[in-house]
Coordinates of C-alpha atoms in Angstrom, one line a residue:
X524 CA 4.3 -10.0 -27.8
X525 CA 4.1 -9.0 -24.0
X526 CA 2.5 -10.3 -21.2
X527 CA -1.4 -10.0 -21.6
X528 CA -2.0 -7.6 -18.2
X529 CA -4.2 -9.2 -15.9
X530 CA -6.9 -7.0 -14.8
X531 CA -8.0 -8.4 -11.7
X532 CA -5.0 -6.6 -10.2
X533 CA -5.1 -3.5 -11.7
X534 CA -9.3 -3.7 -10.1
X535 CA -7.2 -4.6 -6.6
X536 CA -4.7 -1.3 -7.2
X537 CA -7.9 0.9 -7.6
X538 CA -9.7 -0.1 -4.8
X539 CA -6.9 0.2 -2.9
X540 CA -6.2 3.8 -3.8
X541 CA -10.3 4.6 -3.4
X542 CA -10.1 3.2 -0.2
X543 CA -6.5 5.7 0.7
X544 CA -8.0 8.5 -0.2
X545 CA -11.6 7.2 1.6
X546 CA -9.4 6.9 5.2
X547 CA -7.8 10.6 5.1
X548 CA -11.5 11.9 4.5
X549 CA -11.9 14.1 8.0
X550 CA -16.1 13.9 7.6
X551 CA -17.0 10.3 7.6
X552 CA -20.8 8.8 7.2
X553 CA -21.5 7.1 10.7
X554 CA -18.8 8.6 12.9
X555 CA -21.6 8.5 15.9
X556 CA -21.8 4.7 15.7
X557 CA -19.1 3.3 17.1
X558 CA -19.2 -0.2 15.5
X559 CA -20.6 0.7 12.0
X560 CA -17.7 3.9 11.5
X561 CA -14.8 0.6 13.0
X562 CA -15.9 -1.4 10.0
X563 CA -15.7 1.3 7.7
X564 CA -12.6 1.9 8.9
X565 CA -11.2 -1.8 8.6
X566 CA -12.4 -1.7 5.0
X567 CA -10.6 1.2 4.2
X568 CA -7.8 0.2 5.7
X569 CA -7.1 -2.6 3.4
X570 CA -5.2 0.0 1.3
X571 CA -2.4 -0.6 2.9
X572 CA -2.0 -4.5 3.1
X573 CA -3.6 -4.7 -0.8
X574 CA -0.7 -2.7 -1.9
X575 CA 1.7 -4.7 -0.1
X576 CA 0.5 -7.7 -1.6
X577 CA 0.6 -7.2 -5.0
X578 CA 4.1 -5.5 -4.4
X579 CA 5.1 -8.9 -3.1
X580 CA 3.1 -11.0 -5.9
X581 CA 4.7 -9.0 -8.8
X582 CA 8.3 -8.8 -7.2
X583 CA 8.9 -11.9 -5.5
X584 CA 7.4 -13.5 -8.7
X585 CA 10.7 -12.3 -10.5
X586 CA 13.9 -14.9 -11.6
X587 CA 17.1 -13.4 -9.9
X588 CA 18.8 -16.0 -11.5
X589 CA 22.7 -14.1 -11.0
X590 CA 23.9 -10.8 -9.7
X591 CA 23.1 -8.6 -13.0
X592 CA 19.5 -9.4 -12.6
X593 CA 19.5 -7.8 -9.0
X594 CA 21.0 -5.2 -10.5
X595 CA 18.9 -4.9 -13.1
X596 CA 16.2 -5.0 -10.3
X597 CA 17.4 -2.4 -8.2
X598 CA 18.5 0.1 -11.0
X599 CA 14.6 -0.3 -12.8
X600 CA 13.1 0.4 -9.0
X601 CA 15.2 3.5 -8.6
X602 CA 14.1 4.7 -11.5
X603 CA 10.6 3.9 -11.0
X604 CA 10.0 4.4 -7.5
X605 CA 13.0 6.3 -5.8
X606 CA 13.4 9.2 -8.0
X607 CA 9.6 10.2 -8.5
X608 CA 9.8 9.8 -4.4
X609 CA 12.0 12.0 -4.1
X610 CA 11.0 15.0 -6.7
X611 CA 7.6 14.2 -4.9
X612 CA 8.7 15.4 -1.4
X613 CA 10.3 18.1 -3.2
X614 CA 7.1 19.0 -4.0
X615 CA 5.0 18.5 -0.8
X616 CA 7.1 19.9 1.2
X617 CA 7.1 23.3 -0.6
X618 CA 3.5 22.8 -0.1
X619 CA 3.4 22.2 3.3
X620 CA 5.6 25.5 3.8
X621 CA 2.6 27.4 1.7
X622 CA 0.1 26.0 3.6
X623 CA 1.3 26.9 7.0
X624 CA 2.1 30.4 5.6
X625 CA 6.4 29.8 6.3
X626 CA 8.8 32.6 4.8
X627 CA 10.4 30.9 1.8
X628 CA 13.6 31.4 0.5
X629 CA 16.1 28.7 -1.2
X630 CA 18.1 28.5 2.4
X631 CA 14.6 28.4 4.1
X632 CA 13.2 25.3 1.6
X633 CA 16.1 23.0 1.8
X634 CA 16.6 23.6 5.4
X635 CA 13.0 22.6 5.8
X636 CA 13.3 20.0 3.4
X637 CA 15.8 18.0 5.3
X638 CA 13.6 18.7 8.5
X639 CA 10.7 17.0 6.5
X640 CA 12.2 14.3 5.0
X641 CA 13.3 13.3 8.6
X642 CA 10.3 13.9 10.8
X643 CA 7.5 14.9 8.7
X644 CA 7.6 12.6 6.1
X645 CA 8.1 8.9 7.9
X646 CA 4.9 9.5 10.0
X647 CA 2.7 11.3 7.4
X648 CA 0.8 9.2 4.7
X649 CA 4.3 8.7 3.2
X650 CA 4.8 6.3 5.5
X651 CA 3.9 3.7 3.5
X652 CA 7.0 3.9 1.4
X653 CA 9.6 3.4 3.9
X654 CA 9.2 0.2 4.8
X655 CA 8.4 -0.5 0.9
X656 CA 11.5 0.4 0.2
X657 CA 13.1 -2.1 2.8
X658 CA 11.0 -4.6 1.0
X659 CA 12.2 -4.3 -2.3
X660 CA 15.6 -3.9 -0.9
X661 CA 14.6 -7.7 0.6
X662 CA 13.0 -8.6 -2.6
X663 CA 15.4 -10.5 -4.7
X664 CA 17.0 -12.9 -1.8
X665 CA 13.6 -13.2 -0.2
X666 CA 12.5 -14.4 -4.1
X667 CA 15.4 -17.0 -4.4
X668 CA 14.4 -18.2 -1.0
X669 CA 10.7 -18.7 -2.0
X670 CA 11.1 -19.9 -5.0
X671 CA 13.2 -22.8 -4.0
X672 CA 11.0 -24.2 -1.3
X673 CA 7.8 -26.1 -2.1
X674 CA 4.4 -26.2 -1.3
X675 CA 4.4 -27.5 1.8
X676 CA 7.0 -25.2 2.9
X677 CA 5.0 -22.2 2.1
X678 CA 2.2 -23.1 3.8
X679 CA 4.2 -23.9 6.8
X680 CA 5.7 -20.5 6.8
X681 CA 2.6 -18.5 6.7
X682 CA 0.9 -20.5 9.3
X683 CA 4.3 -19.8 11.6
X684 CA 4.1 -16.3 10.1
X685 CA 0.5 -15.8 11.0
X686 CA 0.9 -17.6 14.7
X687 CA 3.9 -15.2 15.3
X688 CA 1.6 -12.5 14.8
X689 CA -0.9 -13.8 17.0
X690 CA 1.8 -14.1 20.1
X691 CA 3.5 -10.6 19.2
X692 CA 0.7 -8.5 18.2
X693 CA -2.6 -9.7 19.5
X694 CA -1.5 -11.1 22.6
X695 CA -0.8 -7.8 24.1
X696 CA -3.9 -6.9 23.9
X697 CA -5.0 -9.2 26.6
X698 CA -2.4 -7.6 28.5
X699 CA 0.4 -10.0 28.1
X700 CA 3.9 -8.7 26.9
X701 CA 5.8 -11.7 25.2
X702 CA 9.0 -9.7 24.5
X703 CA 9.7 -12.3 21.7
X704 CA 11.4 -10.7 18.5
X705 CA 13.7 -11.4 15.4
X706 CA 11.8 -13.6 13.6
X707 CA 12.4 -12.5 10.1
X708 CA 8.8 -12.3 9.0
X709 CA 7.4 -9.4 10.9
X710 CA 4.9 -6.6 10.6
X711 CA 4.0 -5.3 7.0
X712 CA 6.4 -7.8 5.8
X713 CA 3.6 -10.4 6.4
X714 CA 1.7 -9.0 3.5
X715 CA 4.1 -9.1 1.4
X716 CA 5.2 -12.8 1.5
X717 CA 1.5 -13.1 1.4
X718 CA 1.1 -11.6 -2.4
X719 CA 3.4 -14.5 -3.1
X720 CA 2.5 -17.7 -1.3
X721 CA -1.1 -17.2 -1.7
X722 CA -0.7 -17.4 -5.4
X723 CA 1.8 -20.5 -4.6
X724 CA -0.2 -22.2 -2.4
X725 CA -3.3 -24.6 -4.2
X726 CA -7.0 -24.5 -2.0
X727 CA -8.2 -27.9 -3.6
X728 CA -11.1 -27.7 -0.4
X729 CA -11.3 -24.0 -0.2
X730 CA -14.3 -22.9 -1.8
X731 CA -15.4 -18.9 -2.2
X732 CA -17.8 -19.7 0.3
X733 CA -15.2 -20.5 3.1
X734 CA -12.9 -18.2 2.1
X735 CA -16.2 -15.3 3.1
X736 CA -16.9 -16.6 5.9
X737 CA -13.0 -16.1 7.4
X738 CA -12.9 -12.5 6.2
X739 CA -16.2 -11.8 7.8
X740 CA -15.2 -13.5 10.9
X741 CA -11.6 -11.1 11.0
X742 CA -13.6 -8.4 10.0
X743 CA -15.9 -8.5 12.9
X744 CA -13.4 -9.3 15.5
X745 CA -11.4 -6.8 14.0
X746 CA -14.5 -4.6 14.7
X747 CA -15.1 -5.8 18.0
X748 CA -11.2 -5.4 19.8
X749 CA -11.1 -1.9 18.2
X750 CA -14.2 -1.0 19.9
X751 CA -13.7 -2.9 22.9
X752 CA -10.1 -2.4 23.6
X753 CA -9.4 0.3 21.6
X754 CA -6.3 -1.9 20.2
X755 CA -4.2 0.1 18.1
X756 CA -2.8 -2.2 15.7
X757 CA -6.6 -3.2 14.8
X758 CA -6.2 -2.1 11.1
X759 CA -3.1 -2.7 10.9
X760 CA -0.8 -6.3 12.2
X761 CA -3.4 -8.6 13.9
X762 CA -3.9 -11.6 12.6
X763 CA -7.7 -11.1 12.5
X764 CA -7.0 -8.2 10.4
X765 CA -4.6 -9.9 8.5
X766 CA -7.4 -12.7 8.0
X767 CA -9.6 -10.4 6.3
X768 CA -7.3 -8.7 4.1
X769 CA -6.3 -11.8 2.7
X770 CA -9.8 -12.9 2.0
X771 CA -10.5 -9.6 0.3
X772 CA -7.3 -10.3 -1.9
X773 CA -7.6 -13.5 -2.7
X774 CA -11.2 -12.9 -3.7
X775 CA -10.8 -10.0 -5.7
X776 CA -8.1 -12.7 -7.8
X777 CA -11.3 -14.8 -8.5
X778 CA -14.2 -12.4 -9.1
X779 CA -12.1 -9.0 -10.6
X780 CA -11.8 -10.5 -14.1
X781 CA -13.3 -7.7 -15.9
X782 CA -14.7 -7.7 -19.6
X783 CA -15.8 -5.2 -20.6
X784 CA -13.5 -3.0 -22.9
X785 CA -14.2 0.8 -21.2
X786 CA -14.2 -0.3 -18.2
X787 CA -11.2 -2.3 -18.1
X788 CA -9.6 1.2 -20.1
X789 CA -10.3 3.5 -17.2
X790 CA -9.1 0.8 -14.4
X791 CA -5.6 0.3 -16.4
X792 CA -5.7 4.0 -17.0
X793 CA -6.1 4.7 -12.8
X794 CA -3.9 1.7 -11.7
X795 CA -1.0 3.6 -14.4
X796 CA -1.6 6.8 -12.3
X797 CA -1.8 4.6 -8.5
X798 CA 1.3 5.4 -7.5
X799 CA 1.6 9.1 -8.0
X800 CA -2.0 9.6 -7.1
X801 CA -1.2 8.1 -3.2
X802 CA 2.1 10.2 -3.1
X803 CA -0.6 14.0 -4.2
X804 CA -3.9 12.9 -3.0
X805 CA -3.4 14.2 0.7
X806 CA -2.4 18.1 0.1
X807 CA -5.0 17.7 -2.8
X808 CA -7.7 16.5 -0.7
X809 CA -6.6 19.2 2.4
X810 CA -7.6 22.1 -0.2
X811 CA -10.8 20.0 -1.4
X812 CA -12.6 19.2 1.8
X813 CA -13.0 22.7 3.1
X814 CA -15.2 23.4 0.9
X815 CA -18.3 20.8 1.5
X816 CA -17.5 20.6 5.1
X817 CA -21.7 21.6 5.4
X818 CA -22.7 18.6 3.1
X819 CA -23.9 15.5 5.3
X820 CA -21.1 12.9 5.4
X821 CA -22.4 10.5 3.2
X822 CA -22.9 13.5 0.0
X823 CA -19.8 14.9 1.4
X824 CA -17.7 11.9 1.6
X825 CA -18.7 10.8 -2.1
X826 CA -18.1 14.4 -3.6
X827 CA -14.6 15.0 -1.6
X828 CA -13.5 11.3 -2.7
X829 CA -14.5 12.2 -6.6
X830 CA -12.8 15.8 -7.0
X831 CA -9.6 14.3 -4.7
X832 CA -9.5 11.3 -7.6
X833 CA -9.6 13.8 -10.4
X834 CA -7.6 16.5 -9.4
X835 CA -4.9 13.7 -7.9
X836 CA -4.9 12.1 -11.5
X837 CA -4.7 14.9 -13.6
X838 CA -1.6 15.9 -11.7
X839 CA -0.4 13.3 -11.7
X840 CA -0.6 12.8 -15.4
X841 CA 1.5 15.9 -15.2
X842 CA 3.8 14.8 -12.7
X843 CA 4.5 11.9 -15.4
X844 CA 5.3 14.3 -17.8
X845 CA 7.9 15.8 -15.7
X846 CA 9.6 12.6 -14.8
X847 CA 9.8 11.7 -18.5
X848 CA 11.9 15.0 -18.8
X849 CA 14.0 14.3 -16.2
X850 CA 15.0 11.1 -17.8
X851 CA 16.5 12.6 -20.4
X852 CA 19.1 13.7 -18.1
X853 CA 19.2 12.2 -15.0
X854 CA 19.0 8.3 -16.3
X855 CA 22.3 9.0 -19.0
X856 CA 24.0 8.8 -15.5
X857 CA 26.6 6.2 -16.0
X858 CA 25.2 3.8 -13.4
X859 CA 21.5 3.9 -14.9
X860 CA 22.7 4.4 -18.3
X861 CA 21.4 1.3 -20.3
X862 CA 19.5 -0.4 -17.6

């Protein structure tokens, strides 16, 4: 029998991809208040460090106990996360040549391809995946590193982790440069050790309570030095932000444990569909939102959110489909064949 599936993650994925496709909404509820549209903002942008977490939590969880099982490791990633990335951009960038009305020929597609996959891509909402990949790259030594030290040893690397943030990040916003650098745990990488060592780490005097109260607190500074001094790595690597993303994760470990039967059905069935959904929802929400552009923001905002879900998930229940049939060919490569 396999592993029972533990929901409380699969709630976390969701949210997470809600909360993407909430941040690329252009009409917002509360854009006129300054403080009120930051926190939305910081809550929404949790996407990014939930993801990262529970990428770290799953994969650095893993025994890489010789050489075959990183092989194993990379081969199953490439199937699962390289290829669809890459028939994906295939996609999207055909899209984007239709949507800003290019001529389009088979010279004209790949030569924009190679043009998107250089400069569009990396700083579109595909962002995300580059330094995902360097992470799973990292995975299996950073796992064998983890998993030998103890608890005391984890807990002294996220507090160095978190302080480093502090001087690198956070500092600068006061307006002093520290030039310090190569310590190995650095931006987006912090969440991802963090999916691990917060399930390795035991809170025998951290109660729910306390654990509120420091979200809140990073929320609201968060809130505060975006407003204040418009700091640009607000939602992103500050340790205050950091703060409250962690809260919000380790929370939703505690209270996400679902029950109920058709519920828990539709979460597995969107958290199945997570990954493709983030790669489509963009272009899919670009053709949605034009249309309820006269709503207010609030009916507008819930409306958009609901058809870019939808129409997101049904193709990419399609897109699955299509990388099933590529298997059949693609994977009887000698170097994925069996693995």
């Amino acid at each position: 029998m396999g592993k029972k599936r533990l929901i409380q993650y699969d709630v976390i994925r969701v949210m997470a991809m809600l909360f993407v496709i909430c941040v690329h909404v252009k009409l917002k509820p509360f854009a006129s208040h300054r403080y009120i549209s930051s926190g939305l903002y910081a809550v929404f942008f949790t996407c990014n460090g939930l993801f990262f977490m529970l990428s770290g939590k799953f994969n650095l969880s893993k025994k890489f106990d010789d050489v075959s099982k990183m092989k194993q490791f990379y081969i199953k990633n490439f199937k699962k996360i390289v290829i669809p990335f890459i028939v994906a951009t295939l996609f999207l960038a055909l899209g984007n040549m239709i949507q800003n009305h290019m001529t389009i020929s088979v010279f004209d597609y790949f030569r924009y391809y190679k043009h998107y996959m250089a400069d569009v891509a990396p700083y579109s909402i595909l962002w995300f995946m580059y330094p995902l990949f360097g992470m799973l790259i990292s995975a299996p030594f950073l796992a064998k590193m983890l998993q030998n030290m103890d608890e005391k040893q984890l807990k002294l690397l996220m507090i160095i982790s978190l302080i480093w943030v502090f001087i690198t990040e956070n500092l600068g916003m006061y307006g002093y440069a520290t030039h310090m650098r190569n310590f190995f745990i650095t931006s987006t990488l912090v969440y991802f050790i963090g999916g691990y060592c917060l399930d390795h780490i035991t809170y025998k005097k951290l109660k729910p309570v306390h654990v509120i109260l420091i979200g809140l607190v990073g929320l609201l500074v968060t809130i505060y030095i975006r407003v204040k001094y418009q700091f640009k790595s607000a939602y992103d690597i500050s340790l205050y932000y950091i703060l409250f993303t962690f809260a919000v994760y380790w929370l939703g470990e505690r209270f996400f444990d679902i029950k109920n039967h058709i519920v828990i059905s539709i979460v597995e069935t969107l958290a199945k569909y997570s990954f493709y959904v983030y790669m489509f929802h963009y272009i899919i929400l670009n053709n949605v939102e034009g249309h309820f552009m006269t709503l207010s923001p609030s009916i507008h905002m819930l409306i958009v959110v609901i058809l870019t879900l939808a129409l997101s998930l049904a193709w990419a229940m399609v897109f699955n489909v299509l990388i099933k049939l590529l298997e059949k060919f693609i994977y009887k490569l000698p170097l994925l064949k069996n693995s």
